[in-house]
Coordinates of C-alpha atoms and ligand atoms in Angstrom, one line a residue:
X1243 CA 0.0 0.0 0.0
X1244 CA 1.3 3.6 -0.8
X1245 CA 2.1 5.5 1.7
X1246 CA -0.1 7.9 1.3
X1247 CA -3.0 5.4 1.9
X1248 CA -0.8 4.1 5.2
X1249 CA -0.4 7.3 6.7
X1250 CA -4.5 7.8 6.8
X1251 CA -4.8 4.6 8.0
X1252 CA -2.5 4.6 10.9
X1253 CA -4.2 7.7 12.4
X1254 CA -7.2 6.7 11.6
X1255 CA -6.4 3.6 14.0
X1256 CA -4.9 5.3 16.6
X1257 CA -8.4 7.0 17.3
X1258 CA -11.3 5.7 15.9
X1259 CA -13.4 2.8 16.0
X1260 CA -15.8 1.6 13.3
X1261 CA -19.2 0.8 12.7
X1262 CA -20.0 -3.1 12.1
X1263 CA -16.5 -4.1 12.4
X1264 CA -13.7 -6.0 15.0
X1265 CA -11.2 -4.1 14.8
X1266 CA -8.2 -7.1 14.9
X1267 CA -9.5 -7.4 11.3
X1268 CA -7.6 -4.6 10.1
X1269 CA -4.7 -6.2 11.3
X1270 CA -4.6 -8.2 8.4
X1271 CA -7.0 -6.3 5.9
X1272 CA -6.5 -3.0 6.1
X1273 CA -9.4 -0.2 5.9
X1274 CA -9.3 1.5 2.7
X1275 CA -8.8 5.6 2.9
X1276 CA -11.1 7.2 -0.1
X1277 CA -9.9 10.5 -1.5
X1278 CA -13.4 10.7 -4.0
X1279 CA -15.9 9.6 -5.4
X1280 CA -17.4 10.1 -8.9
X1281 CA -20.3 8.4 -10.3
X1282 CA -20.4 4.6 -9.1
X1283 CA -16.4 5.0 -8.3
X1284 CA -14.7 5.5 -5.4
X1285 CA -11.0 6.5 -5.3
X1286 CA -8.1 6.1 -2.7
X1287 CA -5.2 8.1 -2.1
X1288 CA -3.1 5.8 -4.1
X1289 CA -5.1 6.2 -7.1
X1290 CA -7.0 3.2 -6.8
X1291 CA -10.4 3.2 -8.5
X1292 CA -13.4 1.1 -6.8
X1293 CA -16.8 0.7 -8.1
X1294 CA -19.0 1.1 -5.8
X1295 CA -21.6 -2.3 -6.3
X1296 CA -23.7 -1.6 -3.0
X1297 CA -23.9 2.3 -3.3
X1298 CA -21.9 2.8 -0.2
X1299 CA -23.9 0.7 2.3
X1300 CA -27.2 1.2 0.0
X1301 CA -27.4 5.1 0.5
X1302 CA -26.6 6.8 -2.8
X1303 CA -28.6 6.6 -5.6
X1304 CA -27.4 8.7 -8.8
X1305 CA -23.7 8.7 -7.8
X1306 CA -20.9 10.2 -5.9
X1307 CA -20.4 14.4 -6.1
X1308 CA -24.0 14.4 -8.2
X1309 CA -23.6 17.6 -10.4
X1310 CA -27.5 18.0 -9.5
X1311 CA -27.6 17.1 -5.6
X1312 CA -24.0 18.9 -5.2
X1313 CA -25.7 22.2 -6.3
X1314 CA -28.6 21.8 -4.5
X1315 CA -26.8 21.6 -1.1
X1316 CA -24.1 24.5 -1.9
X1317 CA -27.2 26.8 -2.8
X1318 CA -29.3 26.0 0.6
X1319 CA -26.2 26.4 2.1
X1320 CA -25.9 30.2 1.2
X1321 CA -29.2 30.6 3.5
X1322 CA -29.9 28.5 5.9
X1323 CA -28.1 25.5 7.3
X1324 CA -30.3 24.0 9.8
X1325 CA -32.9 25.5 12.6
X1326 CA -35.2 24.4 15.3
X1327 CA -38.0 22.4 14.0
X1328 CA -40.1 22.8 16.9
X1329 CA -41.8 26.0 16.3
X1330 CA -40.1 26.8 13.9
X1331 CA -40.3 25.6 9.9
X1332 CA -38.1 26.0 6.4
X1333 CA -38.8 25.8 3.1
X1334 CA -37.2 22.2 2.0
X1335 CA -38.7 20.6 4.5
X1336 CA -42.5 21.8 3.7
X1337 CA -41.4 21.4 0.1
X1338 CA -40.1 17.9 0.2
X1339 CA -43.2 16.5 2.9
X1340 CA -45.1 17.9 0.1
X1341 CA -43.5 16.1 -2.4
X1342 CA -43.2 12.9 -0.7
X1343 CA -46.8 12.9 0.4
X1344 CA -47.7 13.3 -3.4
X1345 CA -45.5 10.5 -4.2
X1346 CA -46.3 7.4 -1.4
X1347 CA -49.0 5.6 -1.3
X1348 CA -52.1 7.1 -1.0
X1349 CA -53.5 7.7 2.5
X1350 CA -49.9 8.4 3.7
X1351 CA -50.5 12.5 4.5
X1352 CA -48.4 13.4 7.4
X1353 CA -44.5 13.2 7.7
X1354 CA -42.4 12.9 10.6
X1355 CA -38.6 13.1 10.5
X1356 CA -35.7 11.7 12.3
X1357 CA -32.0 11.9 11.2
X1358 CA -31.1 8.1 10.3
X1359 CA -33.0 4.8 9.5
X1360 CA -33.0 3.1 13.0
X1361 CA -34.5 6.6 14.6
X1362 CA -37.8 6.3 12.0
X1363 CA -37.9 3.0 12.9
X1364 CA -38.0 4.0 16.9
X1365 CA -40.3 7.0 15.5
X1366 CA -43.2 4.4 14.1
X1367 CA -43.1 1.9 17.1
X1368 CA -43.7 4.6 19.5
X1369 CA -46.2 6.2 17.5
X1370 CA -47.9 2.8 17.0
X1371 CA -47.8 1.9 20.8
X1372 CA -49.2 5.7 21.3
X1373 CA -52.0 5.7 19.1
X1374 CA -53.4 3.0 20.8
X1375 CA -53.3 4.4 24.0
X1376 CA -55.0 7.8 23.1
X1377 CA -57.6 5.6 21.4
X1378 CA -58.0 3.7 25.4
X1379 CA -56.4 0.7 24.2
X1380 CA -54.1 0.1 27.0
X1381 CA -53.7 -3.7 26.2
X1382 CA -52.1 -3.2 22.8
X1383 CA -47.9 -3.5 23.5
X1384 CA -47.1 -5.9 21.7
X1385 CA -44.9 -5.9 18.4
X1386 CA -45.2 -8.7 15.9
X1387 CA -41.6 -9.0 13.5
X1388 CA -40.6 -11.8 10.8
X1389 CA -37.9 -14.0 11.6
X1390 CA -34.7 -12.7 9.4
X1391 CA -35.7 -9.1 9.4
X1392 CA -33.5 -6.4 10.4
X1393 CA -34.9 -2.8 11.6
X1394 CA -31.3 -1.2 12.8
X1395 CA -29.3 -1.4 15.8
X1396 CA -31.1 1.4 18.8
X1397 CA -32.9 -0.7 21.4
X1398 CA -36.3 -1.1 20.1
X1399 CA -35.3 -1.5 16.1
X1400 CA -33.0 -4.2 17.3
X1401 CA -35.9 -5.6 19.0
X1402 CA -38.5 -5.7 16.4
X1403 CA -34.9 -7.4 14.5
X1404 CA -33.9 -11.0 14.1
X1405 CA -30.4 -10.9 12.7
X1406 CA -28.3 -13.2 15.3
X1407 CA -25.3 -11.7 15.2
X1408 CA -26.3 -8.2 16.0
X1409 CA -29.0 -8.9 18.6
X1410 CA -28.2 -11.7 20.4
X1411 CA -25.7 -10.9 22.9
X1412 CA -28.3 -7.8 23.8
X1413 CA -30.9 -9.9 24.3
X1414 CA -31.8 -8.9 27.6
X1415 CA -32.4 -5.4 27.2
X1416 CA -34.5 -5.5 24.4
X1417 CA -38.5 -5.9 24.4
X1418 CA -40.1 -9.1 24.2
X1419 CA -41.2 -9.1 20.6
X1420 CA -43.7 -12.0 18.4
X1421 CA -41.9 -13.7 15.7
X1422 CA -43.3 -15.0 12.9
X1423 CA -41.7 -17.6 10.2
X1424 CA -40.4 -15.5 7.3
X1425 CA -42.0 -15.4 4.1
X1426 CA -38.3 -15.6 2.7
X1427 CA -38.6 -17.8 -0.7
X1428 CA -35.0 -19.6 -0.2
X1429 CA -36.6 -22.3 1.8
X1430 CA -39.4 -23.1 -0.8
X1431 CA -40.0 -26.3 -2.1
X1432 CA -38.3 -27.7 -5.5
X1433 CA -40.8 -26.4 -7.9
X1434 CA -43.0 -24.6 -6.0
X1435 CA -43.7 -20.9 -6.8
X1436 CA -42.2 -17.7 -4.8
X1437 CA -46.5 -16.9 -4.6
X1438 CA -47.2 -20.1 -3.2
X1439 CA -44.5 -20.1 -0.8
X1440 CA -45.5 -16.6 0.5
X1441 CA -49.2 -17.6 0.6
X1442 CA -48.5 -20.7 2.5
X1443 CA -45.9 -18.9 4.8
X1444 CA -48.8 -16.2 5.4
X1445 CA -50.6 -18.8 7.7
X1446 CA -48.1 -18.1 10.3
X1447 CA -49.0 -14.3 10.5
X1448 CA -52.9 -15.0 10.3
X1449 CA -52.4 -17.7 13.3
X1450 CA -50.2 -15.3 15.5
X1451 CA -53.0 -12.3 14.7
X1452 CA -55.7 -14.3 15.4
X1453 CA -54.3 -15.3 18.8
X1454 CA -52.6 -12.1 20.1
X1455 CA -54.4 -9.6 17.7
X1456 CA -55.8 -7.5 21.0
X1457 CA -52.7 -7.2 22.2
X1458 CA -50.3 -6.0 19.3
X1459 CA -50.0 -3.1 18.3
X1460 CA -48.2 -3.3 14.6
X1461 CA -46.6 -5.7 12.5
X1462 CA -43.7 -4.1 10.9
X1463 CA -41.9 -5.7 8.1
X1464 CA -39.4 -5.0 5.5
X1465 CA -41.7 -5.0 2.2
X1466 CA -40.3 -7.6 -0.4
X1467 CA -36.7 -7.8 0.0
X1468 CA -35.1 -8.5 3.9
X1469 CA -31.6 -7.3 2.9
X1470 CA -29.6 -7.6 6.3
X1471 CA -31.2 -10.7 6.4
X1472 CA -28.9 -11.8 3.4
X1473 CA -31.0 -10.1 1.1
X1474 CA -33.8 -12.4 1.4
X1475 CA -36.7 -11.8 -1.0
X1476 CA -40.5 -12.7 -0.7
X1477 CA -43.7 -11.9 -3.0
X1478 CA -45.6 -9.0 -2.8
X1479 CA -49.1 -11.2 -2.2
X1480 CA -47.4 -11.4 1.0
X1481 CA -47.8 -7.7 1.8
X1482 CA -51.3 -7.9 0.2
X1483 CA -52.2 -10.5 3.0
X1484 CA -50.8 -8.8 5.7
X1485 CA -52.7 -5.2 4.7
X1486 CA -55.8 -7.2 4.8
X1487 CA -55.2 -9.0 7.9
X1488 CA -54.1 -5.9 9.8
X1489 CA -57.6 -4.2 9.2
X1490 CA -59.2 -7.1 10.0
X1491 CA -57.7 -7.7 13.4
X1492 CA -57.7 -4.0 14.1
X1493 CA -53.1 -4.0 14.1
X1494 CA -50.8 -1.3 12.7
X1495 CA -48.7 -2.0 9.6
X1496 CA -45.5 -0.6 9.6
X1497 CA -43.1 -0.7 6.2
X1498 CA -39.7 -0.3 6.9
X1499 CA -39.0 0.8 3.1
X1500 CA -35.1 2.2 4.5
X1501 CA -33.7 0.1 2.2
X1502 CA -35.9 -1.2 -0.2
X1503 CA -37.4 3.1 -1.3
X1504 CA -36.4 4.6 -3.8
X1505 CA -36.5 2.3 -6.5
X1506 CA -34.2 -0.6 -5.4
X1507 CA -36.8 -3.0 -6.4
X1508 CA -38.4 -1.6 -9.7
X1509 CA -40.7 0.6 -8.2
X1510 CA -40.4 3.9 -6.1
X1511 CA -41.8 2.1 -3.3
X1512 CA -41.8 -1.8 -3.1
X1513 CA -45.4 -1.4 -1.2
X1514 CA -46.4 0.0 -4.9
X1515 CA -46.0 -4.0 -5.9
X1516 CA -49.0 -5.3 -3.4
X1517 CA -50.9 -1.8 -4.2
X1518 CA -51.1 -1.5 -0.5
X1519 CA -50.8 1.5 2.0
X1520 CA -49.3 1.1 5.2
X1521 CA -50.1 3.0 8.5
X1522 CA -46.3 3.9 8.7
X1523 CA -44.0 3.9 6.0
X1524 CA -40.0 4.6 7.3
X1525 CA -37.6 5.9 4.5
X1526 CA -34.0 6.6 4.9
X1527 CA -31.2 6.0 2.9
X1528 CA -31.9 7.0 -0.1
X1529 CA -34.0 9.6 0.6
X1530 CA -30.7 12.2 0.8
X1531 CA -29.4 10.7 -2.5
X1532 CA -27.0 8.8 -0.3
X1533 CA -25.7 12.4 1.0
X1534 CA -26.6 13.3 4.4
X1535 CA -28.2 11.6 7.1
X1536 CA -32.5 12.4 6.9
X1537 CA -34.9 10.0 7.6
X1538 CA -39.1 10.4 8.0
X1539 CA -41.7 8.2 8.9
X1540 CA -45.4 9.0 6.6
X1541 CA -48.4 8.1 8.4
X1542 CA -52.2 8.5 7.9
X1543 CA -54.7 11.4 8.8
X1544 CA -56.0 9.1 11.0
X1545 CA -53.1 8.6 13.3
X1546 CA -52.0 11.8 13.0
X1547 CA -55.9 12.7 14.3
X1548 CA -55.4 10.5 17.4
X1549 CA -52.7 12.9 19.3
X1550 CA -54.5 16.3 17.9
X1551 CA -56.1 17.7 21.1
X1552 CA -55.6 20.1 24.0
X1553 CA -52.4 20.4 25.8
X1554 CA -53.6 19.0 29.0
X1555 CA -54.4 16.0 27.6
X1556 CA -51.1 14.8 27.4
X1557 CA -52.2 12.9 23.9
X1558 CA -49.3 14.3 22.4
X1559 CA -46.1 12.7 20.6
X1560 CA -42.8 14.3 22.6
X1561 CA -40.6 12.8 20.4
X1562 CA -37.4 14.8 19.1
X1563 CA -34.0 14.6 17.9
X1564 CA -32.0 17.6 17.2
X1565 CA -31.3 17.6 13.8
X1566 CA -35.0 16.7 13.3
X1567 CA -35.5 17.7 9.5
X1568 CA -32.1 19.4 8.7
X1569 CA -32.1 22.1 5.8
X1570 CA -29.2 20.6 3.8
X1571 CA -30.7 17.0 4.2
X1572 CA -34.1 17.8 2.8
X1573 CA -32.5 20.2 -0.1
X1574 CA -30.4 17.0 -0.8
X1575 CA -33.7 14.9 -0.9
X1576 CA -35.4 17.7 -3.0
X1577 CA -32.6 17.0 -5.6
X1578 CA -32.9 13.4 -5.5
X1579 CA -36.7 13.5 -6.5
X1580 CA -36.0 16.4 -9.3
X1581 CA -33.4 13.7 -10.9
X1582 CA -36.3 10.9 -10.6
X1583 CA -38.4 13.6 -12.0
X1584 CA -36.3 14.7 -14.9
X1585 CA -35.3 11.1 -16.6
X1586 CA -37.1 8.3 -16.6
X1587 CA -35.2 6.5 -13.6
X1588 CA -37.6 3.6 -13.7
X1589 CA -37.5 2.5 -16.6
X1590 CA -34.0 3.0 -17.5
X1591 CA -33.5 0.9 -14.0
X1592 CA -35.6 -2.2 -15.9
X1593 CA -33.5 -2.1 -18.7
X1594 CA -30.2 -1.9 -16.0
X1595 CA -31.7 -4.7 -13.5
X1596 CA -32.2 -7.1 -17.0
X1597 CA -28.3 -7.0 -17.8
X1598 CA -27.7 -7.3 -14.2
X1599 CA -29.4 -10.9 -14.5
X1600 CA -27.9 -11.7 -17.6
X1601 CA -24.5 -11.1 -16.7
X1602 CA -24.2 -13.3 -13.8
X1603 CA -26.6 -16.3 -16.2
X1604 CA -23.3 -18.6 -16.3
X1605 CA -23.6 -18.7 -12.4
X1606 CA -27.0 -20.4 -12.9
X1607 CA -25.1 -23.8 -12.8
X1608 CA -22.3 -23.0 -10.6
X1609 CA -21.8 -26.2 -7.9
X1610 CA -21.8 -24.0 -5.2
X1611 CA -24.3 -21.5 -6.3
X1612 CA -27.6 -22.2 -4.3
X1613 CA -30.0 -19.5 -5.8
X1614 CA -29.7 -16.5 -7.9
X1615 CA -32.6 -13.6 -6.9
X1616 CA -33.0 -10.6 -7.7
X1617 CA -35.8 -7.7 -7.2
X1618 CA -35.1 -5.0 -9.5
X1619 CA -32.0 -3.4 -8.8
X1620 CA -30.9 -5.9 -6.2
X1621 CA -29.5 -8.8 -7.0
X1622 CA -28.3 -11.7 -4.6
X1623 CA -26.1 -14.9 -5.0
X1624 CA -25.9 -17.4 -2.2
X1625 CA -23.2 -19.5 -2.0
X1626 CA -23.9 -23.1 -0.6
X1627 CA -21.7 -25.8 0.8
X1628 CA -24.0 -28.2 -1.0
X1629 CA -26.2 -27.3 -4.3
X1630 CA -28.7 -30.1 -3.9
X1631 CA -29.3 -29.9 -0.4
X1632 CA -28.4 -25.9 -0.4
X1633 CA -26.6 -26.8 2.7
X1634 CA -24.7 -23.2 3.9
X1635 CA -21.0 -22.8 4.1
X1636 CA -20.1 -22.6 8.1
X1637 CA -19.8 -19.1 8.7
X1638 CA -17.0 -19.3 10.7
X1639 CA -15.0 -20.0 7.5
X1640 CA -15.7 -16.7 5.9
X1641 CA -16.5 -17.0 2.6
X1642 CA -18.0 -14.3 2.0
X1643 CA -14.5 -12.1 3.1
X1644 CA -13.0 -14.0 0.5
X1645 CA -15.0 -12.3 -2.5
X1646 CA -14.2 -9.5 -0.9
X1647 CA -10.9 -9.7 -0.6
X1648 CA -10.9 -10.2 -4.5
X1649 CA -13.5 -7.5 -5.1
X1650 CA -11.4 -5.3 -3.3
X1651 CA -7.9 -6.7 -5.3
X1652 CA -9.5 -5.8 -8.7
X1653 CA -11.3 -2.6 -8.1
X1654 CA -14.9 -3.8 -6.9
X1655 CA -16.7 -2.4 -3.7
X1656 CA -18.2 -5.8 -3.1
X1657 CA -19.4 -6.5 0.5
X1658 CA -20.7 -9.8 0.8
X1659 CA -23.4 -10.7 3.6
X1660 CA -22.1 -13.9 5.4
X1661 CA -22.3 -16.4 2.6
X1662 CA -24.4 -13.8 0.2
X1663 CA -22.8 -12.0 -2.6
X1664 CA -25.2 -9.0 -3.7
X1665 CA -25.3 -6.3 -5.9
X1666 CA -27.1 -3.2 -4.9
X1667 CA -25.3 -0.6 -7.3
X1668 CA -26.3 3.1 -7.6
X1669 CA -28.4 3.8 -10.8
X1670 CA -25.7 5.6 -13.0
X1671 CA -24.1 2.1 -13.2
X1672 CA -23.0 1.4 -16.9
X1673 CA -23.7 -1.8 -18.5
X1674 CA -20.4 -2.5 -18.9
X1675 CA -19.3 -1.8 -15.1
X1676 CA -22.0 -3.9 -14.8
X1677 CA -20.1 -6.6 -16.6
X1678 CA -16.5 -6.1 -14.5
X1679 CA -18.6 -6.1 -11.4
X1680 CA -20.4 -9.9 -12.4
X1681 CA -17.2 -10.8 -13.7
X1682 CA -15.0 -9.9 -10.5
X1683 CA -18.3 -11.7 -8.4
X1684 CA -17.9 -14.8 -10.6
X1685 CA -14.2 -14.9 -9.9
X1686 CA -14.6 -14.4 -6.3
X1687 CA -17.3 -16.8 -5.6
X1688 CA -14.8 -19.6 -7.5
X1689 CA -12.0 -18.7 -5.2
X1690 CA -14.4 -18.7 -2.1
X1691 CA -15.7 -21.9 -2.9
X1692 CA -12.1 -23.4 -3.7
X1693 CA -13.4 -24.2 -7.3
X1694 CA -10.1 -21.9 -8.3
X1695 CA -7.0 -21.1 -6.2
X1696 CA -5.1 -17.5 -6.3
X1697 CA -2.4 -17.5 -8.3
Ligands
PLP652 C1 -30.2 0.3 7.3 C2 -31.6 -0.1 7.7 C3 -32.1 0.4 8.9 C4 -31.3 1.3 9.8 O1 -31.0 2.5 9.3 P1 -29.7 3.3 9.9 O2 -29.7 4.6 9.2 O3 -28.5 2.5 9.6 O4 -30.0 3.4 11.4 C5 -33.4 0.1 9.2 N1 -34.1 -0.8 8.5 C6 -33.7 -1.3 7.3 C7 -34.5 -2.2 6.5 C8 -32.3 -1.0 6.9 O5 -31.8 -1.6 5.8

């Protein structure tokens, strides 16, 4: 490694400590110090170009230093960089509430914000539990979650969460929550459909509704794709079900749409798929473009009806964080939905997510290859032990580090999750960085899986 790249890094380990990582790792894989980034690259102090195939932890959207977004944010910076939000308001953040209440799914009027995913997610079980108590329906405290989900890493989102690694040792500081089987169409039989898995899965939900339906308050769920969760995908009849079911048993529908908004999955909003409108919807990560931390929870006239009164009647919802709503985070979102205004993101999307299949097609047959899924821009590869059985690699054995290793070696961000290698890339992807990226993932998964070794 140069030593410009070195230098960074050795400060940087003499004082910081970072997110999602042991830090004994970079021992023998070093952190990688990024100088800039332009469209779907990333570059290092060395020179080193990366593409960036899961759009910097599934934040940006149209690109590093976006000519569009960039402007934006120097403009609102000339006036206002962030105020009060409590008694106070700014013109992004009427602008884009207006904007995204034109664009959700109808019903969804009123929008709270928070600064990062995990905080929206806090926002809408709290709001949940509080509706019901201004409506006198002091029984409801209950949350019911799908096993494999993932909601973030405060308290109650890793709670409502059933990612092992990240919750377990916490375990006893977190609320008792109702699991359900996961819709997750892996596990389906040979030959049976991802509908009919997801219908038959659904039984699970209606039994644990129809049993402790006075008692919960929502159901909250990642809509189509559980990406944490080794980006796990599911049906939308699913979330067609679970809408109906709600209303029936009088529950709250929460849709974490964090990481699936935005697009990621063909449509703006992967609810769109079921035609269904949630009580909450929580977006984040893309919202900003992949800029700045913003996050907001939309909910219904209805909820929003249930805390409107007098003062004294304490119906209210306290919650706040500081940077509730910043200025330059809302101008940033503002820019995003101009550029999904402005070209035809969708649809070039479609015609992006089809080459994204084709180019990893020769993987089909791959002995070690267990499933190949994809839902619109995300596509997933799980590595197996075993292709007939779709036995998993031990995890202790860190496969999935390998790709990455090699990703890193020639130049693509790949970040595999456990045995899962994925693509998630930002929408100004080229068809032929689409091509190194299934190329590099190809070569990767056949040193992994010790079908190759390095030479
Ligand atoms: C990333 C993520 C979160 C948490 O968002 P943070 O901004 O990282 O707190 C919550 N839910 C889903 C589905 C996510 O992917």
């Amino acid at each position: 490694m140069s030593s410009d790249n070195t230098q960074l890094v050795d400060r940087d380990l003499a004082v910081l400590w970072h997110p999602c990582s042991q830090m004994k790792d970079y021992e023998s894989l070093p952190m990688i110090p990024i100088r800039r980034g332009q469209g779907p690259w990333l570059e290092d102090f060395d020179g080193k170009r990366y593409l960036d195939a899961i759009s910097s932890w599934w934040v940006n959207l149209f690109g590093h230093a976006n000519p569009v977004i960039n402007r934006a944010i120097r403009d609102q910076l000339e006036s206002l960089e962030h105020v009060i939000l409590a008694g106070f308001t700014h013109e992004p953040v009427v602008r884009l509430s207006e904007e995204l209440v034109a664009l959700s799914p109808p019903g969804l009027t009123r929008c709270f914000y928070a600064d990062n995913g995990s905080s929206a997610v806090e926002v809408a079980i709290k709001m949940s539990f509080h509706f019901w108590r201004n409506q006198g329906h002091s029984r409801k405290t209950r949350f019911v979650t799908l096993g494999n989900s993932y909601h973030g890493e405060t308290l109650g989102a890793l709670a409502v969460g059933d990612v092992e690694l990240y919750k377990e040792i916490y375990r006893p500081l977190l609320m008792d929550t109702l699991m359900v089987p996961s819709p997750d169409c892996f596990h389906r039989e040979q030959g049976e459909s991802w509908e009919a898995y997801s219908r038959r899965q659904f039984a699970h939900m209606e039994q644990c509704l129809q049993q402790h339906g006075d008692e919960i308050c929502a159901v909250i769920v990642e809509p189509l794709v559980q990406c944490a969760g080794n980006m796990r995908m599911y049906h939308p009849i699913y979330l067609s079900l679970l809408r109906e079911a709600c209303n029936r048993h009088g529950v709250h529908l929460i849709a974490d749409e964090i990481a699936v908004g935005f697009g990621r999955t063909g449509t703006l909003f992967a609810c769109e798929q079921a035609g269904i409108t949630p009580d909450f919807m929580c977006l984040s990560k893309g919202l900003t473009g992949g800029y700045l931390p913003l996050s907001v929870v939309l909910t219904t006239d209805p909820i929003y009806a249930a805390f409107y009164d007098d003062y004294d009647t304490l119906k209210a919802f306290l919650h706040s964080h500081s940077y509730t709503g910043n200025p330059l985070g809302c101008t940033a979102a503002l820019a995003t939905l101009e550029i999904f205004r402005s070209r035809d993101v969708l649809g070039r999307n479609a015609e992006l997510a089809r080459h994204m299949a084709a180019s990893v097609a020769d993987l089909q047959d791959h002995p070690h290859v267990g499933e190949i899924r994809q839902h619109g821009m995300i596509l997933a590869i799980e590595m197996v032990r075993d292709r007939a059985g779709r036995e998993p690699f031990p995890w202790q054995q860190r496969r999935g580090l390998e790709v990455y290793r090699h990703g890193l070696d020639q130049g693509v961000l790949l970040r595999p999750l456990g045995n899962v290698v994925y693509f998630m890339p930002p929408y100004v992807i080229e068809e032929t960085e689409i091509d190194l990226m299934a190329r590099v993932a190809a070569e990767g998964i056949d040193l992994a899986t010790g079908l190759k070794t390095a030479v």
